[in-house]
């Protein structure tokens, strides 16, 4: 998937094209319905499929006090979009000046001049242009003016529309299974493995500690069954993706810090040296909340139980 940021620098191989636009935070099942329709439209017309998104998130620029914590920022979002089969990703720099464009100005400069769009695929809730004044009706009118087809898809959901807002709510409550149902995959956090306080190794459960700069919304404190994937390892490496017990929290038995950390113990593996590697941690099921134990022995007993429960949960699951 080709990624670029200036519509005027669109590769000739991606012009003309079919396109869609959105924030795509999480690339959940609602997004995937639009992206699937986009790729299908491209195949029908014999044209490349291009997704347009924004960086930073528009709310972070226009209403910083209400800016959402992103489910899948940066590289994580881009990799998820690439997995849908789109050929190109145009990431527009969202500024207050950019936000002043009328819907017509935006479509003319980006869709028409930049990408030579022949078909635009969007959800019915799409808004664009100054103060979000453009909607699907506006887009249809502009399509007639500039000569592109518009395909608008109804909302997708199971009782409630799939949305990034709902996923944030579920992750904030530790309901990673429900978040995965909406995402269509386990939620993930990606980051470098850094040195921690090495208490896990001393307790018999050496953990990979993710950097505080890791990408992805960290779910509620607790212990989770999940997967750890070594992103730098070959795709066919036998130890690329491994079952793990994942702890999110502040280590209340030892620490008074309120900084949440993500630590993953790869089940039955104390021989791994993952320092400085980039890994992906996926959250499959919530096992228990974070607890403060009165002794190290109580903590070790709880950890043994956590590992056994994670083993049971993951035994019959094939990682994505």
Tab-separated table of N, CA and C in Angstrom, residues 82-138:
chain	number	residue	atom	x	y	z
A	82	UNK	N	-4.017	-1.408	5.205
A	82	UNK	CA	-3.341	-2.174	4.156
A	82	UNK	C	-3.921	-3.582	4.059
A	83	UNK	N	-4.313	-4.145	5.206
A	83	UNK	CA	-4.858	-5.501	5.222
A	83	UNK	C	-6.206	-5.601	4.515
A	84	UNK	N	-6.891	-4.472	4.309
A	84	UNK	CA	-8.208	-4.506	3.657
A	84	UNK	C	-8.099	-4.581	2.144
A	85	UNK	N	-6.900	-4.389	1.601
A	85	UNK	CA	-6.715	-4.490	0.165
A	85	UNK	C	-6.704	-3.179	-0.582
A	86	UNK	N	-6.734	-2.050	0.132
A	86	UNK	CA	-6.665	-0.767	-0.567
A	86	UNK	C	-5.257	-0.585	-1.137
A	87	UNK	N	-5.191	0.140	-2.240
A	87	UNK	CA	-3.914	0.320	-2.929
A	87	UNK	C	-3.131	1.536	-2.452
A	88	UNK	N	-3.833	2.537	-1.923
A	88	UNK	CA	-3.158	3.751	-1.499
A	88	UNK	C	-3.834	4.378	-0.299
A	89	UNK	N	-3.037	5.096	0.499
A	89	UNK	CA	-3.544	5.809	1.671
A	89	UNK	C	-3.015	7.236	1.630
A	90	UNK	N	-3.908	8.190	1.451
A	90	UNK	CA	-3.558	9.602	1.468
A	90	UNK	C	-3.857	10.152	2.857
A	91	UNK	N	-2.820	10.560	3.574
A	91	UNK	CA	-2.971	11.078	4.936
A	91	UNK	C	-2.830	12.592	4.890
A	92	UNK	N	-3.937	13.292	5.018
A	92	UNK	CA	-3.946	14.748	4.915
A	92	UNK	C	-3.628	15.393	6.260
A	93	UNK	N	-2.794	16.407	6.223
A	93	UNK	CA	-2.440	17.166	7.431
A	93	UNK	C	-3.625	18.046	7.812
A	94	UNK	N	-4.265	17.728	8.944
A	94	UNK	CA	-5.459	18.476	9.344
A	94	UNK	C	-5.055	19.653	10.223
A	95	UNK	N	-5.335	20.845	9.755
A	95	UNK	CA	-5.028	22.089	10.463
A	95	UNK	C	-6.282	22.943	10.525
A	96	UNK	N	-6.223	24.023	11.315
A	96	UNK	CA	-7.370	24.927	11.369
A	96	UNK	C	-7.610	25.584	10.020
A	97	UNK	N	-6.535	25.836	9.280
A	97	UNK	CA	-6.686	26.403	7.936
A	97	UNK	C	-7.354	25.402	7.001
A	98	UNK	N	-6.911	24.156	7.062
A	98	UNK	CA	-7.511	23.105	6.244
A	98	UNK	C	-9.004	22.997	6.522
A	99	UNK	N	-9.380	23.152	7.787
A	99	UNK	CA	-10.782	22.995	8.189
A	99	UNK	C	-11.684	24.103	7.668
A	100	UNK	N	-11.115	25.181	7.138
A	100	UNK	CA	-11.916	26.287	6.633
A	100	UNK	C	-12.455	26.032	5.223
A	101	UNK	N	-12.005	24.986	4.566
A	101	UNK	CA	-12.432	24.724	3.197
A	101	UNK	C	-13.924	24.386	3.130
A	102	UNK	N	-14.590	24.925	2.141
A	102	UNK	CA	-15.973	24.528	1.904
A	102	UNK	C	-15.983	23.097	1.378
A	103	UNK	N	-17.121	22.415	1.476
A	103	UNK	CA	-17.183	21.067	0.900
A	103	UNK	C	-16.781	21.043	-0.569
A	104	UNK	N	-17.218	22.032	-1.343
A	104	UNK	CA	-16.883	22.054	-2.763
A	104	UNK	C	-15.391	22.261	-2.981
A	105	UNK	N	-14.784	23.170	-2.232
A	105	UNK	CA	-13.353	23.406	-2.373
A	105	UNK	C	-12.549	22.154	-2.040
A	106	UNK	N	-12.972	21.460	-0.959
A	106	UNK	CA	-12.272	20.241	-0.553
A	106	UNK	C	-12.370	19.178	-1.635
A	107	UNK	N	-13.568	18.952	-2.153
A	107	UNK	CA	-13.749	17.927	-3.178
A	107	UNK	C	-12.995	18.287	-4.452
A	108	UNK	N	-13.036	19.548	-4.828
A	108	UNK	CA	-12.356	19.966	-6.052
A	108	UNK	C	-10.847	19.755	-5.938
A	109	UNK	N	-10.268	20.182	-4.808
A	109	UNK	CA	-8.804	20.131	-4.680
A	109	UNK	C	-8.279	18.727	-4.443
A	110	UNK	N	-8.998	17.917	-3.665
A	110	UNK	CA	-8.495	16.594	-3.303
A	110	UNK	C	-9.056	15.504	-4.217
A	111	UNK	N	-10.367	15.415	-4.294
A	111	UNK	CA	-10.978	14.331	-5.068
A	111	UNK	C	-10.717	14.478	-6.570
A	112	UNK	N	-10.900	15.705	-7.050
A	112	UNK	CA	-10.865	15.909	-8.502
A	112	UNK	C	-9.447	16.190	-9.000
A	113	UNK	N	-8.843	17.270	-8.520
A	113	UNK	CA	-7.506	17.634	-9.010
A	113	UNK	C	-6.427	16.676	-8.515
A	114	UNK	N	-6.537	16.282	-7.250
A	114	UNK	CA	-5.486	15.439	-6.683
A	114	UNK	C	-5.564	13.985	-7.112
A	115	UNK	N	-6.795	13.432	-7.155
A	115	UNK	CA	-6.929	11.988	-7.329
A	115	UNK	C	-7.703	11.578	-8.577
A	116	UNK	N	-8.354	12.531	-9.231
A	116	UNK	CA	-9.150	12.200	-10.422
A	116	UNK	C	-10.141	11.082	-10.100
A	117	UNK	N	-10.946	11.295	-9.063
A	117	UNK	CA	-11.879	10.278	-8.580
A	117	UNK	C	-12.958	9.980	-9.615
A	118	UNK	N	-13.237	8.705	-9.801
A	118	UNK	CA	-14.322	8.274	-10.683
A	118	UNK	C	-15.481	7.682	-9.884
A	119	UNK	N	-15.201	7.308	-8.649
A	119	UNK	CA	-16.236	6.761	-7.772
A	119	UNK	C	-15.826	7.038	-6.330
A	120	UNK	N	-16.805	7.458	-5.501
A	120	UNK	CA	-16.549	7.739	-4.085
A	120	UNK	C	-17.493	6.861	-3.258
A	121	UNK	N	-16.934	6.084	-2.344
A	121	UNK	CA	-17.706	5.171	-1.499
A	121	UNK	C	-17.640	5.670	-0.064
A	122	UNK	N	-18.803	5.904	0.560
A	122	UNK	CA	-18.836	6.447	1.918
A	122	UNK	C	-19.986	5.824	2.701
A	123	UNK	N	-19.953	6.009	4.014
A	123	UNK	CA	-21.077	5.658	4.864
A	123	UNK	C	-22.078	6.802	4.886
A	124	UNK	N	-23.314	6.499	5.269
A	124	UNK	CA	-24.369	7.510	5.254
A	124	UNK	C	-24.112	8.647	6.242
A	125	UNK	N	-23.264	8.416	7.244
A	125	UNK	CA	-23.008	9.438	8.256
A	125	UNK	C	-21.822	10.339	7.902
A	126	UNK	N	-21.288	10.221	6.716
A	126	UNK	CA	-20.102	10.995	6.322
A	126	UNK	C	-20.390	12.495	6.341
A	127	UNK	N	-19.449	13.241	6.930
A	127	UNK	CA	-19.511	14.705	6.928
A	127	UNK	C	-18.130	15.236	6.545
A	128	UNK	N	-18.091	16.375	5.850
A	128	UNK	CA	-16.810	16.920	5.415
A	128	UNK	C	-16.977	18.407	5.130
A	129	UNK	N	-15.833	19.106	5.043
A	129	UNK	CA	-15.853	20.533	4.756
A	129	UNK	C	-16.092	21.374	5.998
A	130	UNK	N	-16.131	22.677	5.814
A	130	UNK	CA	-16.235	23.643	6.907
A	130	UNK	C	-17.414	23.317	7.818
A	131	UNK	N	-17.110	23.191	9.114
A	131	UNK	CA	-18.100	22.864	10.142
A	131	UNK	C	-18.914	21.614	9.797
A	132	UNK	N	-18.278	20.685	9.089
A	132	UNK	CA	-18.951	19.445	8.678
A	132	UNK	C	-20.243	19.720	7.927
A	133	UNK	N	-20.230	20.780	7.122
A	133	UNK	CA	-21.452	21.180	6.423
A	133	UNK	C	-21.768	20.308	5.215
A	134	UNK	N	-20.806	19.513	4.754
A	134	UNK	CA	-21.060	18.613	3.634
A	134	UNK	C	-21.517	17.252	4.107
A	135	UNK	N	-22.536	16.672	3.444
A	135	UNK	CA	-23.009	15.336	3.768
A	135	UNK	C	-23.141	14.524	2.492
A	136	UNK	N	-23.812	13.385	2.579
A	136	UNK	CA	-23.933	12.525	1.408
A	136	UNK	C	-24.679	13.228	0.279
A	137	UNK	N	-25.727	13.982	0.636
A	137	UNK	CA	-26.461	14.734	-0.388
A	137	UNK	C	-25.563	15.726	-1.108
A	138	UNK	N	-24.722	16.406	-0.337
A	138	UNK	CA	-23.756	17.338	-0.923
A	138	UNK	C	-22.812	16.607	-1.863
